[in-house]
Coordinates of C-alpha atoms and ligand atoms in Angstrom, one line a residue:
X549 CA 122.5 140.2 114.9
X550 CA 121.9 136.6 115.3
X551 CA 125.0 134.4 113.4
X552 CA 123.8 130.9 112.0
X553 CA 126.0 129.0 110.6
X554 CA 124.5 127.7 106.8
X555 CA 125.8 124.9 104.7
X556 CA 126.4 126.9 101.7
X557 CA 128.1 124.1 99.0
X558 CA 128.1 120.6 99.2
X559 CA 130.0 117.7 97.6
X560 CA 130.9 114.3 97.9
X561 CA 133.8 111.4 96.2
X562 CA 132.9 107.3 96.0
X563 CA 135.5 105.1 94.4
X564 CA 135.1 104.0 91.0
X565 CA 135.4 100.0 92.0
X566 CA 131.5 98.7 92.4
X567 CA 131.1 95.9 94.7
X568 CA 127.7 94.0 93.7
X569 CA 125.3 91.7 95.6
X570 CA 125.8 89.2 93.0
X571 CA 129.9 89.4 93.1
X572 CA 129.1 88.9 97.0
X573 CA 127.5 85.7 96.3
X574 CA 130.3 84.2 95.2
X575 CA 132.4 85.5 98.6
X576 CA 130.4 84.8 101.4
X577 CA 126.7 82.9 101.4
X578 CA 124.4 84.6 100.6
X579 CA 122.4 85.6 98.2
X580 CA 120.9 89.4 96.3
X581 CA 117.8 88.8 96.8
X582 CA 118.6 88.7 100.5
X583 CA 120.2 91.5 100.9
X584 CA 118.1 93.7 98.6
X585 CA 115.4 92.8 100.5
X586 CA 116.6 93.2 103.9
X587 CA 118.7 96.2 103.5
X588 CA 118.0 97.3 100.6
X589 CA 121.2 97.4 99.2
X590 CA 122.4 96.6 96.0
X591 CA 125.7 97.8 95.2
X592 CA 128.5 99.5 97.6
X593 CA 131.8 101.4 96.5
X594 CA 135.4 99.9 97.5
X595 CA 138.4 102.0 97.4
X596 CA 141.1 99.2 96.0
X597 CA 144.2 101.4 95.1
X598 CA 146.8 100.5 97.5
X599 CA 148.3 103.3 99.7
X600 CA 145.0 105.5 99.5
X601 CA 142.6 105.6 102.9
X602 CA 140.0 108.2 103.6
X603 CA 141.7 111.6 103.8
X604 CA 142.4 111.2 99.8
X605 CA 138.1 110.7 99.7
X606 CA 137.8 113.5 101.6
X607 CA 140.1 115.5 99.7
X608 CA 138.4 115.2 96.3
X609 CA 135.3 116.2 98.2
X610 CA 136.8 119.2 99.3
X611 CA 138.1 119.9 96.4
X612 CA 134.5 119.7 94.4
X613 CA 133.2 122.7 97.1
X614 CA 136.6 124.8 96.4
X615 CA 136.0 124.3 92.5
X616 CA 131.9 125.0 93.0
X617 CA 132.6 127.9 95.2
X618 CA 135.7 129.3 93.6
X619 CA 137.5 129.7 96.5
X620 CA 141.1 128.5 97.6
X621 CA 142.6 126.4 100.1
X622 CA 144.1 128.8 101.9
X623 CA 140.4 130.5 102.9
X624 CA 139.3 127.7 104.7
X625 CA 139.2 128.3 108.6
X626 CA 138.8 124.7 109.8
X627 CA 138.5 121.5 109.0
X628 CA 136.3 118.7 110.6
X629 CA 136.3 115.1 109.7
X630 CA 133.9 112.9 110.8
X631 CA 135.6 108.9 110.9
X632 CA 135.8 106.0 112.4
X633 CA 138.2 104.8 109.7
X634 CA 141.2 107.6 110.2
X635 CA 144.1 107.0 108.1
X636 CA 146.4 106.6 111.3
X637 CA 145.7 107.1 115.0
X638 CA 147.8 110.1 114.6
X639 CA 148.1 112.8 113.4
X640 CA 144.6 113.3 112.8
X641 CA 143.4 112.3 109.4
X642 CA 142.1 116.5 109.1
X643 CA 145.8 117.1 109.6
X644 CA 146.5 115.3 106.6
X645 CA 143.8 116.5 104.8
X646 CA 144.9 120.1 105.5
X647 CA 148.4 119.5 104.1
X648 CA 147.0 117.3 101.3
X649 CA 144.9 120.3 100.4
X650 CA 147.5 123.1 101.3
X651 CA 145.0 124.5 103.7
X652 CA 147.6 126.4 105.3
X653 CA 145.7 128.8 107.9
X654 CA 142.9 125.5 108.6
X655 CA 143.1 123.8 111.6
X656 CA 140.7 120.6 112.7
X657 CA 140.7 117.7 114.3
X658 CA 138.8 114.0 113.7
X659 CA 135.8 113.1 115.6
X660 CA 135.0 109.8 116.3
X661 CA 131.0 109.0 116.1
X662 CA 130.5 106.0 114.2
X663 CA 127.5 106.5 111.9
X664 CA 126.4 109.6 113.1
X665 CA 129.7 110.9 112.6
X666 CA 129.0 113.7 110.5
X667 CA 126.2 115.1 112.4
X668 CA 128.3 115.0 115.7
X669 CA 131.1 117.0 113.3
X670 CA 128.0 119.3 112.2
X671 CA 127.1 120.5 115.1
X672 CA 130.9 121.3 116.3
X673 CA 131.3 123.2 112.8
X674 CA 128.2 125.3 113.9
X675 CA 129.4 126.2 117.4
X676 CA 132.9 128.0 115.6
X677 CA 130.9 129.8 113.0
X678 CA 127.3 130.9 115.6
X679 CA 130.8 132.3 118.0
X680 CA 131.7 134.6 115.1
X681 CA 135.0 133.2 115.4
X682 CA 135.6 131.6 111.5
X683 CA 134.0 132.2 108.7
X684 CA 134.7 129.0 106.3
X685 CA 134.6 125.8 107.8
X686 CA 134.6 122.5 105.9
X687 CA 132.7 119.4 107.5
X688 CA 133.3 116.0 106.3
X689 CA 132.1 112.8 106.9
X690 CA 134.5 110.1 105.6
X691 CA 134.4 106.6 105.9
X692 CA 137.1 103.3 104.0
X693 CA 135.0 100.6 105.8
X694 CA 136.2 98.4 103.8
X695 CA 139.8 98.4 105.7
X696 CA 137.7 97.1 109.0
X697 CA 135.5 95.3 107.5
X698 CA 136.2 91.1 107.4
X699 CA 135.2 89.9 103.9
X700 CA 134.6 86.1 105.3
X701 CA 131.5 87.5 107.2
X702 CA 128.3 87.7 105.9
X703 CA 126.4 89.6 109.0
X704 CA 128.8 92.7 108.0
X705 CA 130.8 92.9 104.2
X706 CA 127.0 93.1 102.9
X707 CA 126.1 96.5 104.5
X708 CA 129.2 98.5 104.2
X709 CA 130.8 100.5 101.7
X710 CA 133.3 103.4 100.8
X711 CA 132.7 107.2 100.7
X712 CA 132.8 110.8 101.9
X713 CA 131.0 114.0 101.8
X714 CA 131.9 117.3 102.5
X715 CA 129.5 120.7 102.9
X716 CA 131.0 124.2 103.5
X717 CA 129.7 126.1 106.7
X718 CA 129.9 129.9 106.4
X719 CA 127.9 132.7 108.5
X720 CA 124.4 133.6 107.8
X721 CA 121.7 136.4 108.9
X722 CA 118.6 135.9 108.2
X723 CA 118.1 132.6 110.4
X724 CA 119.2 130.2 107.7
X725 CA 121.2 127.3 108.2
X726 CA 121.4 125.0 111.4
X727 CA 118.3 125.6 113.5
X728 CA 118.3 122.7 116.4
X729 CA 120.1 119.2 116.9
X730 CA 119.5 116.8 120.0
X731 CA 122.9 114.5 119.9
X732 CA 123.4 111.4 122.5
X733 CA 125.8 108.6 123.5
X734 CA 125.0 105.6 124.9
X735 CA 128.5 103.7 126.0
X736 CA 126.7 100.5 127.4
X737 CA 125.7 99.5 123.7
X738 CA 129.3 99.4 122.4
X739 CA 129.2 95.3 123.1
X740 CA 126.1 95.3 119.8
X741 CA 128.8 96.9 117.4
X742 CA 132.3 98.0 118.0
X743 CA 136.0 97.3 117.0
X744 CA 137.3 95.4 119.6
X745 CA 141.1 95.2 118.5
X746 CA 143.6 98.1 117.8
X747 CA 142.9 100.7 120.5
X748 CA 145.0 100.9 124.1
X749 CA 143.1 98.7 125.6
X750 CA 143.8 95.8 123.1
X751 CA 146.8 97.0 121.2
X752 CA 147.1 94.7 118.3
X753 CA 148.7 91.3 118.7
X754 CA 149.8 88.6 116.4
X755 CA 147.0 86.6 118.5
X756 CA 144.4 89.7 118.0
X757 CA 145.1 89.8 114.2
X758 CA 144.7 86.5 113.9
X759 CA 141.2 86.5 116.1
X760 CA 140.2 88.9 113.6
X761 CA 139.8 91.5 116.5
X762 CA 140.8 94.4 114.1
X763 CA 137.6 94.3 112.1
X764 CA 133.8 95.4 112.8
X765 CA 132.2 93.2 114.9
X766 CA 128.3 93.4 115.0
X767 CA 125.2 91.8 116.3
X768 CA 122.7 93.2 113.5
X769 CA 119.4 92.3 115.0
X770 CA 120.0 94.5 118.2
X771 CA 121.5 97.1 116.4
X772 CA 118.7 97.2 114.3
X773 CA 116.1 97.6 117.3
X774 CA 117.6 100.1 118.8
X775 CA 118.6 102.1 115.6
X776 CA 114.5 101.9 114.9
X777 CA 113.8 103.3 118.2
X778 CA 116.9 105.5 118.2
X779 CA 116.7 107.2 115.2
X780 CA 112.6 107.7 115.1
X781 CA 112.3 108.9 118.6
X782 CA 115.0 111.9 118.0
X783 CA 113.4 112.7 114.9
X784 CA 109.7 113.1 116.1
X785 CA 111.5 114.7 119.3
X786 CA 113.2 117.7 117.3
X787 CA 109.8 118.3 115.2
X788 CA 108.0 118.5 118.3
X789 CA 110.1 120.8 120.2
X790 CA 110.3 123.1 117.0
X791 CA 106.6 122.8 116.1
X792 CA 107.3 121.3 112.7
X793 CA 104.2 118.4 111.4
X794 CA 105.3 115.6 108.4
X795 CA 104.0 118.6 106.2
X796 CA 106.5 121.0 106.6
X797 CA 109.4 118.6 106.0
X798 CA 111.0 119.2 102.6
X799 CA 113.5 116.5 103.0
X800 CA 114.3 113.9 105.5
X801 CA 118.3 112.7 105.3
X802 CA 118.5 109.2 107.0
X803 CA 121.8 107.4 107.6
X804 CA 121.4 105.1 105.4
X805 CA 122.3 101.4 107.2
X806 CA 118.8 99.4 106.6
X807 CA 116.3 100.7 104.2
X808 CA 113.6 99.3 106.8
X809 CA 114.8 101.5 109.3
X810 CA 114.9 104.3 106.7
X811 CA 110.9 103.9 106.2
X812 CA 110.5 103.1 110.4
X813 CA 111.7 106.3 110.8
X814 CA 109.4 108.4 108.0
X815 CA 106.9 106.3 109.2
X816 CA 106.8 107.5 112.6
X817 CA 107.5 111.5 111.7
X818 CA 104.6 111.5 109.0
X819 CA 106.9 112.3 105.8
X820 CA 106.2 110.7 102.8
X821 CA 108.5 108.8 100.9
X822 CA 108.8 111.1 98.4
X823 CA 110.6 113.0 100.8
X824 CA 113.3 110.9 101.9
X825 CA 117.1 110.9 100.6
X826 CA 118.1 107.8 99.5
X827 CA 121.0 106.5 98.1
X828 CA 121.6 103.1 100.0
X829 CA 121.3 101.1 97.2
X830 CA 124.0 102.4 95.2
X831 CA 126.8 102.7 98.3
X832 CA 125.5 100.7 100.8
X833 CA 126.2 102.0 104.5
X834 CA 129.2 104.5 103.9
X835 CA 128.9 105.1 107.9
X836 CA 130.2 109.0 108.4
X837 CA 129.3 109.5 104.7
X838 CA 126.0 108.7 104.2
X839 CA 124.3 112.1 104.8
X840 CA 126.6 114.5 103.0
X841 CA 126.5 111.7 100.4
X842 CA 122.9 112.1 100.1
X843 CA 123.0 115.7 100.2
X844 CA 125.4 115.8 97.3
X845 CA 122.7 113.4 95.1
X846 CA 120.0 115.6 95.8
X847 CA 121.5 119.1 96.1
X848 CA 119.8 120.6 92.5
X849 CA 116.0 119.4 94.4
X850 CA 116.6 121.2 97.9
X851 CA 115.4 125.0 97.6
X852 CA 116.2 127.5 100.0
X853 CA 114.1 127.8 103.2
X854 CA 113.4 123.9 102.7
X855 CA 113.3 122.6 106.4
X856 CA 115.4 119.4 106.5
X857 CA 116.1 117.0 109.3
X858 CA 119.2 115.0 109.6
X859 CA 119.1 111.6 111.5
X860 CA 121.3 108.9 112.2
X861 CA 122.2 105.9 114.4
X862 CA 125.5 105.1 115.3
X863 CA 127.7 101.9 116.7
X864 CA 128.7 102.3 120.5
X865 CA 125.7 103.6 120.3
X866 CA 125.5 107.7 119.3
X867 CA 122.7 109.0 117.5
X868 CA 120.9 112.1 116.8
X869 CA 118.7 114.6 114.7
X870 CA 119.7 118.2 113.1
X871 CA 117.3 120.7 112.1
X872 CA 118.6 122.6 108.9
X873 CA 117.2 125.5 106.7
X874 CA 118.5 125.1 103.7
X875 CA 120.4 128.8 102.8
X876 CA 120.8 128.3 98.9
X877 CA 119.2 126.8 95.1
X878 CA 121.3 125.6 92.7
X879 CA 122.0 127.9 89.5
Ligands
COA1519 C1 122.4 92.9 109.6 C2 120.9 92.8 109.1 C3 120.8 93.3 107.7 C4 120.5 91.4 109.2 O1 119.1 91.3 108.9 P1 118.1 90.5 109.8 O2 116.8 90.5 109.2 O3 118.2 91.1 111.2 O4 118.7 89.1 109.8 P2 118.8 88.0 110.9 O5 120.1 88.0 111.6 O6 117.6 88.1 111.8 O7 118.7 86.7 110.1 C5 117.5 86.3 109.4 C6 117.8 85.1 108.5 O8 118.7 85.5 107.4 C7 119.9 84.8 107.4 N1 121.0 85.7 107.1 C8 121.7 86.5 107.9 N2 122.6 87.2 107.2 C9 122.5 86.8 106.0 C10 123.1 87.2 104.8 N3 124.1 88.1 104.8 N4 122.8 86.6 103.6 C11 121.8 85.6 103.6 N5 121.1 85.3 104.7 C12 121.5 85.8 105.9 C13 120.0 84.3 108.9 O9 120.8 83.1 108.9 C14 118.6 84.0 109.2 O10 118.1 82.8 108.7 P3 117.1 81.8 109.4 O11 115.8 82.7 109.5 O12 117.0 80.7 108.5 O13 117.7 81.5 110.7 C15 120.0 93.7 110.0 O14 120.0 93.1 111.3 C16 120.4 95.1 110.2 O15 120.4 95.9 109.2 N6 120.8 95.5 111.4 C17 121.2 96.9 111.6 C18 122.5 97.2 111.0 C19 122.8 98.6 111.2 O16 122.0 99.5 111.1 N7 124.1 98.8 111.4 C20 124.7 100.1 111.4 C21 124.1 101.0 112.4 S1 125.1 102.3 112.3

């Protein structure tokens, strides 16, 4: 019999500090009505406690799908994060997590995918579980942009925000769960958006710190062409190739980075608006958080058999689509 491997709980965490547009204004110029109207955006979260980074985000996500599912710790299989924003090179920030968590018989690693973070970890979760190997596997995308992002520049503090989501993969078998994904890389577009500082080949410097190398650099009006293209070409690409029309879509789960190339993507795939998660204007561009995020906010309106697509366009550049059959209804 045929394993898939179903998202079967889902939750997310975003810090309790709100950054407005209007407390923007007074950082950088600029102004709300820009960036409402541009991006969409009109609020983001910011993790300001001192000594916390994204593994305690992603913990308190976890710990929602334990709590939900009334399972411990110590059940899980695996855990994979999706981050650009680890808490430390090494160990992973899933190792942390694990011990945070006293997952004891987890292991996992980090996987580094920029904003389609999450979906690259989605599809590595489903590999482990469609093997028969594990049974629980925990998938998280987590994201404290805020420690890479420089709040002195206006083409990047407006967009980003703080956040994680988790889901839970277990087994299923009755063809529920992840259907299809299409996932792709392109390298040459790391110069559009990328951290230039902080890896081997820049370790930092007092000279790189200073040049502000550490933090995201990004040129928004390519990124935003090829994130239009990107994003709506996998998207009509999966429907095609699994013979799905606007119609049959329950739900559409964009990244959420521009809420223009949100609609450029419906757009082209025939789904309504009505049918699109959305949550940028609350938290802004959470990067590996956005779709579990969105999934969390609109878990009680997905029904079981729902046919959902996943998309999202990533710095460096990575993007992709996942097809999903959601397994489960609230109670
Ligand atoms: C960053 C982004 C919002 C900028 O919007 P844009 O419409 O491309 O803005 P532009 O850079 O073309 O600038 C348009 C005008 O707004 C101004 N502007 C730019 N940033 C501004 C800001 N933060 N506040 C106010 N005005 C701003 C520019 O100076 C320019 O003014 P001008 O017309 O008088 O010269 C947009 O390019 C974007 O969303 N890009 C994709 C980002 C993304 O998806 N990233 C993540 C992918 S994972």
């Amino acid at each position: 019999m045929k394993i898939t491997a179903a998202i079967t709980a889902v939750h997310g965490y975003v810090p309790d500090y709100v950054l407005s547009n209007q407390v923007l204004e007074t950082m950088v110029d600029t102004n709300s009505e820009w960036i409402e109207s541009r991006t969409g955006i009109k609020e983001r979260r910011i993790l300001k406690s001192k000594g916390l980074g994204t593994s305690d985000m992603a913990v308190e996500a976890i710990k929602g799908i334990l709590d939900k599912k009334k399972i411990s710790a110590e059940e899980i299989d695996m855990i994979i994060v999706g981050t650009v924003t680890p808490d430390h090179i090494f160990p992973s920030t899933s190792n942390i997590i694990c011990d945070k968590l006293g997952a004891k018989n987890a292991w996992g690693y980090d996987i580094s995918a920029a904003c389609s973070g999450f979906l690259f970890a989605l599809v590595t979760g489903t590999q482990f579980i469609e093997t028969g190997k594990f049974k629980k596997i925990i998938v998280v995308g987590a994201d404290k942009m805020s420690s890479i992002i420089d709040y002195t520049d206006r083409a990047t503090c407006i967009i980003f925000g703080d956040g994680a989501g988790a889901v839970l993969l277990e087994p299923n078998y009755e063809g529920l769960g992840i259907v299809d994904s299409i996932l792709k890389v392109d390298g040459s577009g790391k110069k559009y958006l990328f951290q230039q500082g902080g890896g081997s080949v820049q370790p930092p410097t007092m000279r790189s710190v200073a040049a502000k190398e550490h933090f995201v650099y990004q040129e928004g009006q390519s990124v935003f062409k090829f994130a239009v293209k990107g994003m709506a070409d996998v998207s009509a690409e999966i429907m095609e190739r699994n013979k799905l029309k606007g119609e049959d879509v329950a739900w559409l789960v964009p990244h959420q980075a521009n809420k223009r190339i949100i609609d450029a993507t419906a757009n082209r795939m025939g789904v309504g608006t009505d049918k699109v998660m959305l949550n940028i204007h609350r938290y802004g561009n959470t990067t590996s958080g956005t779709i579990p995020l969105c999934l969390w906010d609109y878990e009680k309106q997905m029904h079981q058999g729902d046919n959902i697509i996943l998309s999202a366009f990533g710095g460096g550049f990575t993007w992709g689509a996942i097809y999903v059959k959601w397994a489960y209804n609230c109670s």
